[in-house]
Short mmCIF file of C-alpha atoms in Angstrom, two decimals:
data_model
loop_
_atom_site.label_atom_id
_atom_site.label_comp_id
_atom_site.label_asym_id
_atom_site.label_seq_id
_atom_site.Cartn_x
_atom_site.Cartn_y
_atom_site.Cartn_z
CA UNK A 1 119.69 74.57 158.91
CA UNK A 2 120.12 72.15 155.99
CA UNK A 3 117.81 69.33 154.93
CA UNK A 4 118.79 67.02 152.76
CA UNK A 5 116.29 64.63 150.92
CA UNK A 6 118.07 61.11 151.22
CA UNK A 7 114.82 59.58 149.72
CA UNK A 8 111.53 60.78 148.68
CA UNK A 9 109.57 57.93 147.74
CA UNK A 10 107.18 56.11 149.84
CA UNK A 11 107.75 52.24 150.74
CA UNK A 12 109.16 49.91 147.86
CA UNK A 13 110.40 53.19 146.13
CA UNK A 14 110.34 54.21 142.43
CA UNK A 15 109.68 52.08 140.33
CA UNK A 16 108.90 49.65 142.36
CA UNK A 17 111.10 46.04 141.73
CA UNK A 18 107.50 44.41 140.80
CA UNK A 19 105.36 47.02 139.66
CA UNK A 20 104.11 47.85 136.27
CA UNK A 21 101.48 50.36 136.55
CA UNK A 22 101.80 53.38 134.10
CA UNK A 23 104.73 55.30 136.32
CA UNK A 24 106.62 52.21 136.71
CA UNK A 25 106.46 51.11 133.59
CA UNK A 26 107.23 54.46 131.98
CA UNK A 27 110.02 55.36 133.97
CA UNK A 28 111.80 51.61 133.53
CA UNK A 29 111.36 52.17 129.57
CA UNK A 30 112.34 56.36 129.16
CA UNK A 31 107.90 56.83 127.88
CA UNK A 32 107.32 58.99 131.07
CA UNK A 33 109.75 62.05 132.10
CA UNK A 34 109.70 60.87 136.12
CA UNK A 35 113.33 60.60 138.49
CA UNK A 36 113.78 57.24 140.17
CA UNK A 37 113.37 57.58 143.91
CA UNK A 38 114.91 55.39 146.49
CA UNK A 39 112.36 55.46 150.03
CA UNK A 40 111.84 57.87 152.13
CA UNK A 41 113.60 59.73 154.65
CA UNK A 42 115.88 62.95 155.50
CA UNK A 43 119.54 64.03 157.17
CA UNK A 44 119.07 67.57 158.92
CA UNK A 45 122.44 69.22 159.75
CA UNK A 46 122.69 73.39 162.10
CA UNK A 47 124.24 75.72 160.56
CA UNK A 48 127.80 75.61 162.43
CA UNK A 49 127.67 71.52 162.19
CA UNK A 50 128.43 68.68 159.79
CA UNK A 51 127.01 66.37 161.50
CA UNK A 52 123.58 65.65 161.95
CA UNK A 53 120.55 63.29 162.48
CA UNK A 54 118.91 60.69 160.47
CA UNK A 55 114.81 60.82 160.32
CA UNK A 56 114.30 57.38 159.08
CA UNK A 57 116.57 54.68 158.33
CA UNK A 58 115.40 53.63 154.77
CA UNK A 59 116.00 49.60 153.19
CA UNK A 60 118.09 52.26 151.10
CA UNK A 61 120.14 53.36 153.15
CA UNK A 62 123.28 52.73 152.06
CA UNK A 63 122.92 53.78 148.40
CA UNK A 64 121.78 57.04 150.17
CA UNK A 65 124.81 57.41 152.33
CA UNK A 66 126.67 56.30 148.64
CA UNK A 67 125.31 59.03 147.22
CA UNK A 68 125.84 61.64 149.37
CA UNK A 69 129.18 62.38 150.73
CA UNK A 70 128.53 64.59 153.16
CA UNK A 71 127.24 61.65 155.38
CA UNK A 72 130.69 60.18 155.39
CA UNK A 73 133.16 62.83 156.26
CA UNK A 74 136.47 60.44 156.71
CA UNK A 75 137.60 62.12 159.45
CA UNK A 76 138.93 58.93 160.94
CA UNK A 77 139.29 55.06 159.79
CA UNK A 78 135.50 54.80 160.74
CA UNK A 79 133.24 57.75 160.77
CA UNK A 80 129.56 58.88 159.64
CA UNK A 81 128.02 62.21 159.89
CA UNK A 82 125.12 60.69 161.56
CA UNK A 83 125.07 61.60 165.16
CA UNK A 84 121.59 59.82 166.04
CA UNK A 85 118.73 58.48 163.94
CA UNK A 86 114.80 59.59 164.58
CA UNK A 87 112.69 57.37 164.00
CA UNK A 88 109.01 59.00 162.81
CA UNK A 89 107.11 55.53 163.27
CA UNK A 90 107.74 51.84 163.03
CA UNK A 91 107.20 51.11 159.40
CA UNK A 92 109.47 48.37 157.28
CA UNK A 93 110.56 51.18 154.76
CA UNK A 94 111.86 53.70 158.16
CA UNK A 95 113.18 50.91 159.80
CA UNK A 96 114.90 48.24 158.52
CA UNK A 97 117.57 50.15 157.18
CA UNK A 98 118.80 50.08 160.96
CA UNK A 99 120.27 46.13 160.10
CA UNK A 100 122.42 48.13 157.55
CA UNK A 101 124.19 50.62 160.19
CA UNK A 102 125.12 47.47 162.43
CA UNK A 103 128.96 48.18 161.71
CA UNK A 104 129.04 51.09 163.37
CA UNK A 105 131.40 49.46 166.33
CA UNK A 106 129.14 50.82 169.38
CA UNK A 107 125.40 51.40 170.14
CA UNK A 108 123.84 53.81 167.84
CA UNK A 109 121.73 56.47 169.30
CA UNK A 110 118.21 56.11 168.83
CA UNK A 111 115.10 58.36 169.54
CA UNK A 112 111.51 56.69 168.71
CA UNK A 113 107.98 56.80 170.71
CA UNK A 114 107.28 53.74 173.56
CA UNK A 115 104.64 52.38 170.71
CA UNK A 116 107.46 52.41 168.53
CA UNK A 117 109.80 51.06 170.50
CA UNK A 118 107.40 48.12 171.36
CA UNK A 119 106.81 47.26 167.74
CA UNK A 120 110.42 46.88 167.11
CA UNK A 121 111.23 44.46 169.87
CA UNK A 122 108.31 42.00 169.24
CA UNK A 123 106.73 42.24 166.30
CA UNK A 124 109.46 43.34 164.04
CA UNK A 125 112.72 43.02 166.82
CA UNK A 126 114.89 44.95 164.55
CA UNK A 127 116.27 46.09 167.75
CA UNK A 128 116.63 42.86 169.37
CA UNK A 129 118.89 41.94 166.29
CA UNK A 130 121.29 44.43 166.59
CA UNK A 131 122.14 44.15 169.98
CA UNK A 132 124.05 41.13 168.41
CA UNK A 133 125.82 43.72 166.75
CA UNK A 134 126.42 47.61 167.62
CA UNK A 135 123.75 47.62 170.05
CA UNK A 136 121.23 50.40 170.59
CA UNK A 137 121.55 53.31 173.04
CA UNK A 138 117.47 54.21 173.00
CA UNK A 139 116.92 57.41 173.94
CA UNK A 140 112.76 57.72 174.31
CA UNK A 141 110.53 60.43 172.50
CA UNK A 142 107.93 62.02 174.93
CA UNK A 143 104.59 63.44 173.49
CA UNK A 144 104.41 66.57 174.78
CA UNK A 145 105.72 68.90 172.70
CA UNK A 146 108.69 69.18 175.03
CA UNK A 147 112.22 69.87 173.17
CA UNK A 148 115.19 67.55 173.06
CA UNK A 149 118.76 67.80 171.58
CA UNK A 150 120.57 64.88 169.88
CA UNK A 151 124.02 65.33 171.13
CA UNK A 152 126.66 66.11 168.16
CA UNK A 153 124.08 67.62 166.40
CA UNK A 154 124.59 71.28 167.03
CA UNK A 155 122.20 73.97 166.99
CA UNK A 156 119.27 71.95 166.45
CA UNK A 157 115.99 71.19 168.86
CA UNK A 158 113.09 68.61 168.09
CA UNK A 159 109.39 68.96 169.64
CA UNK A 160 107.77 65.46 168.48
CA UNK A 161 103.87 65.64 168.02
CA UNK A 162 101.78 62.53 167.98
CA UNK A 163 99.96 62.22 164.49
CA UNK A 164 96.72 60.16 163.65
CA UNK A 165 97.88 57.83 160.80
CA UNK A 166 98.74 54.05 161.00
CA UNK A 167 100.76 51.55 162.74
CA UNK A 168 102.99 48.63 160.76
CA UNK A 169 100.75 45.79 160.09
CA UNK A 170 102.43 43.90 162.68
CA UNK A 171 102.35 46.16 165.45
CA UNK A 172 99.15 45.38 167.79
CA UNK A 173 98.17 48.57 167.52
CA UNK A 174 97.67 48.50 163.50
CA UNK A 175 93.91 48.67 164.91
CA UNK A 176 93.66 49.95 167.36
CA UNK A 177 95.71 53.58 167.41
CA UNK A 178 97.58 54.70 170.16
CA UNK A 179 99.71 58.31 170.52
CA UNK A 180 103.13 57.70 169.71
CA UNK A 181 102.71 55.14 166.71
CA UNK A 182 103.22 57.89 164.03
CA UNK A 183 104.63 61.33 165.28
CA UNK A 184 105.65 64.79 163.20
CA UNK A 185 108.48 66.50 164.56
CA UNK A 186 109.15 70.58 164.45
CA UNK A 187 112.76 70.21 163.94
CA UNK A 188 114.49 73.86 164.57
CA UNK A 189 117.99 76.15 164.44
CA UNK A 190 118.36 78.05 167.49
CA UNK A 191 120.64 80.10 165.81
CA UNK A 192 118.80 80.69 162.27
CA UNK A 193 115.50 80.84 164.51
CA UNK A 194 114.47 79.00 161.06
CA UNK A 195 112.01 75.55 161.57
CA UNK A 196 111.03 72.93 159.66
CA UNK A 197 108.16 70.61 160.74
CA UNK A 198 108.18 66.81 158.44
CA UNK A 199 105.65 64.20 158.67
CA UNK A 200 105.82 61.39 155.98
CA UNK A 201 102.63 59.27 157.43
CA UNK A 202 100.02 61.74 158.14
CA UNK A 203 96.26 60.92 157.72
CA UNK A 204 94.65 63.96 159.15
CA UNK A 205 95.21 67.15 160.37
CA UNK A 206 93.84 69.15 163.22
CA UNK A 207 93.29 72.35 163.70
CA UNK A 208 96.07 72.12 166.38
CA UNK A 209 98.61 70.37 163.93
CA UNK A 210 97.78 73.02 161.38
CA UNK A 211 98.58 75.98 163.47
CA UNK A 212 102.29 74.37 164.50
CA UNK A 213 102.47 73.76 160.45
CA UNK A 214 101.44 77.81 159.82
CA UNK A 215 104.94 78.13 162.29
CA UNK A 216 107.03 76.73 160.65
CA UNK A 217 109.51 78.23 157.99
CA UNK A 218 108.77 74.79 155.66
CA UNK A 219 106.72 71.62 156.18
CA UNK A 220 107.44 68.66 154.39
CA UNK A 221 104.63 66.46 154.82
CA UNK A 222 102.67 62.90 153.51
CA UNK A 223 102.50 62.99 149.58
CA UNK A 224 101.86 59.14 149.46
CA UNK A 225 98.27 59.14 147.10
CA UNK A 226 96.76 62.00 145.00
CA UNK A 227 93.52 59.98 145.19
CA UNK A 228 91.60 58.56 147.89
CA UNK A 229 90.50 55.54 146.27
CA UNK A 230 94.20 55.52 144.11
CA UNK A 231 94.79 51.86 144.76
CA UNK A 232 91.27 50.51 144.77
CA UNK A 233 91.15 51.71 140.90
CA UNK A 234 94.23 50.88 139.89
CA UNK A 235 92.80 47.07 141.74
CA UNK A 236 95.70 47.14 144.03
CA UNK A 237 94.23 47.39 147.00
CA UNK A 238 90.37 47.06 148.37
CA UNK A 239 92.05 50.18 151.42
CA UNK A 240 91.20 53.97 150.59
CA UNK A 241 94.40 56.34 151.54
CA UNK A 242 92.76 57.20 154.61
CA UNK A 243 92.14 53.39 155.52
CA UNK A 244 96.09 52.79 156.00
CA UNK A 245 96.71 56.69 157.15
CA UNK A 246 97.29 58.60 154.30
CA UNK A 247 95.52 61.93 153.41
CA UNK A 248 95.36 62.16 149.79
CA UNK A 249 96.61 65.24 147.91
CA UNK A 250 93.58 65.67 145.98
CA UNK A 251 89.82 66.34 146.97
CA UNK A 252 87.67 67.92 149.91
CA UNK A 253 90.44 68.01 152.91
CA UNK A 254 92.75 66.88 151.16
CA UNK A 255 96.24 68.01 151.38
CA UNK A 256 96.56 70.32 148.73
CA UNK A 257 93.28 72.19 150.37
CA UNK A 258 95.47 72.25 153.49
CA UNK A 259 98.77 73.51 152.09
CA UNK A 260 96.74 76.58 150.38
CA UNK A 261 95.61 77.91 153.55
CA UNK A 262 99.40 78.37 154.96
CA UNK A 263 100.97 81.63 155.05
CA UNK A 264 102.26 82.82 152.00
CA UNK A 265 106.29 82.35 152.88
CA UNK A 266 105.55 78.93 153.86
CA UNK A 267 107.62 76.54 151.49
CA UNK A 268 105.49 73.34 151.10
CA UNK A 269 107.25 70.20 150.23
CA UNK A 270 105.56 66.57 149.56
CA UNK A 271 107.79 63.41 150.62
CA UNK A 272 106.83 59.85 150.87
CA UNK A 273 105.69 59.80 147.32
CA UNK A 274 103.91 56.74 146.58
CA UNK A 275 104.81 54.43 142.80
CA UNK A 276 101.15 55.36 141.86
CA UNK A 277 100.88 59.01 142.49
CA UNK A 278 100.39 61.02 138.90
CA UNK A 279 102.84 63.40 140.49
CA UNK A 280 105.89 61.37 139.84
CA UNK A 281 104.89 61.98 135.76
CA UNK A 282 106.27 65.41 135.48
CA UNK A 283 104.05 65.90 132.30
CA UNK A 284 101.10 65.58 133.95
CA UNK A 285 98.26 67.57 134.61
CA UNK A 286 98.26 66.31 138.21
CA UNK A 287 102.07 67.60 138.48
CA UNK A 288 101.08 70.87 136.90
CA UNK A 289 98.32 71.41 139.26
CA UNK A 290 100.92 71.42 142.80
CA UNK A 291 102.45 74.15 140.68
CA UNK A 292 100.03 76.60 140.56
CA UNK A 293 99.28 75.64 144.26
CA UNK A 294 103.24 76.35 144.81
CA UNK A 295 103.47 72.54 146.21
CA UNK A 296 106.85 71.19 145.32
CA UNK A 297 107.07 67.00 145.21
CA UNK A 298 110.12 65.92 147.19
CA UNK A 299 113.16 64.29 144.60
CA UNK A 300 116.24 62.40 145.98
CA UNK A 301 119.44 65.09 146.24
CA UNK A 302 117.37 67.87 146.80
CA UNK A 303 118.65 70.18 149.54
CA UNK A 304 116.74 72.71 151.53
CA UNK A 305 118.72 75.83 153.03
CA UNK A 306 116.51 77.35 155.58
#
């Protein structure tokens, strides 16, 4: 199974277009050694396949698909690699990149949540829009741990698990929670065996979540903050981490407490990397520290061979 990291940063991306807090600022004027990160999301491909599903359809998309040519194979006078998209939860930055794959000349295949779903044909009707366009074929994302295929993507199986985190701000459940609005998926090869389990938005985790995470062969989950209070001090916000579904890195529960008590093969990857998290500084003390915990900060290009 191959991952590939399309984009690693959380919404707005890195730098952000109006942000000039110390990462930002450093990276726009060469003071700070951090990459530029375009937001969030991944392409995993089976072994015997080149094609493959989208988790997340990033405002970036098509730089993404730009910059890696794998997604467009030009097999024919239109084509794309991407056999379905998976949609983790209804945010702007995983969903509005949709608009951009309206060209594709017939519906695209879609898997999301009913919660999901109902966010993006009311309060956000992304959906709505393109069936002026390619049209959606939506295929719906049960709770139950029960597997599903996305057909043309060979060799692989997804078990979707709802997570507690938060809805979009325009969903009516921003709230008021319900199962479904933010899910992790175990994504896996039947032939490899090998499994990956990714959740971008993930605000706490259960004992239950944690022993499907100690199963997996990597987990590539929620590095938006380091900090609970990150945007409060930096007067961005008056909203912890936790307030808007985010478990901090950093601190008593927080992720990196988490990620030591995996098994010891367990590769441990951080993705939807926030333009205010001391990670992004690769100089930092912050950064040093997920190296001795063996934590590895998702970067745009990187590939995972499982």
């Amino acid at each position: 199974m191959r991952i590939t990291i399309l984009g690693s940063a959380a919404g707005g991306g890195f730098p952000q277009w109006n942000c000039n807090c110390r990462n930002c600022a450093g990276q726009r004027d060469g003071s700070l050694r951090a990459k530029a990160r375009t937001q969030s999301s991944i392409f995993v491909s089976g072994s015997a396949s080149t094609d493959g599903v989208l988790f997340n359809a990033s405002p970036d998309i098509l730089e993404q698909i730009r910059s890696h040519p794998a997604l467009q194979p030009g097999r024919t006078v239109r084509d794309t690699a991407i056999a379905g998209v998976v949609l983790m939860d209804g945010q702007i930055d995983h969903a509005t990149g949709l608009f951009m794959l309206r060209e594709r000349g017939r519906p695209l295949p879609l898997w999301c949540t009913d919660p999901v779903q109902e966010d993006l044909t009311t309060g956000n009707p992304v959906l709505n829009v393109l069936g002026h366009y390619c049209g959606v074929e939506r295929h719906r994302i049960t709770l139950d741990g029960a597997a599903f295929e996305v057909p043309g993507a060979a060799d692989l199986s997804f078990r979707a698990f709802p997570l507690s985190s938060k809805a979009a701000p325009y969903s009516p459940h921003r709230e008021s929670p319900v199962p479904g609005d933010n899910i992790g998926m175990l994504i896996s090869d039947r032939r490899s065996g090998r499994s990956a389990f990714y959740a971008p938005g993930l605000g706490e985790i259960t004992p239950a979540l944690f022993d499907l995470m100690c199963g997996a062969d990597a987990v590539l989950v929620d590095g938006t903050f380091w900090t609970d209070d990150e945007m409060i001090r930096l007067g961005l916000s008056k909203k912890t981490a936790r307030d808007i579904g985010h478990l901090p890195q950093s601190g008593a529960g927080g992720m990196i407490e988490w990620l030591d008590k995996l098994p010891a093969s367990t590769r441990r990857l951080l993705i939807h990397i926030n333009n205010t998290n001391p990670i992004l500084d690769e100089d930092s003390p912050e950064r040093a520290l997920l190296k001795q915990h063996r934590i590895e900060p998702c970067e745009d290009r990187m590939t995972l061979e499982l």
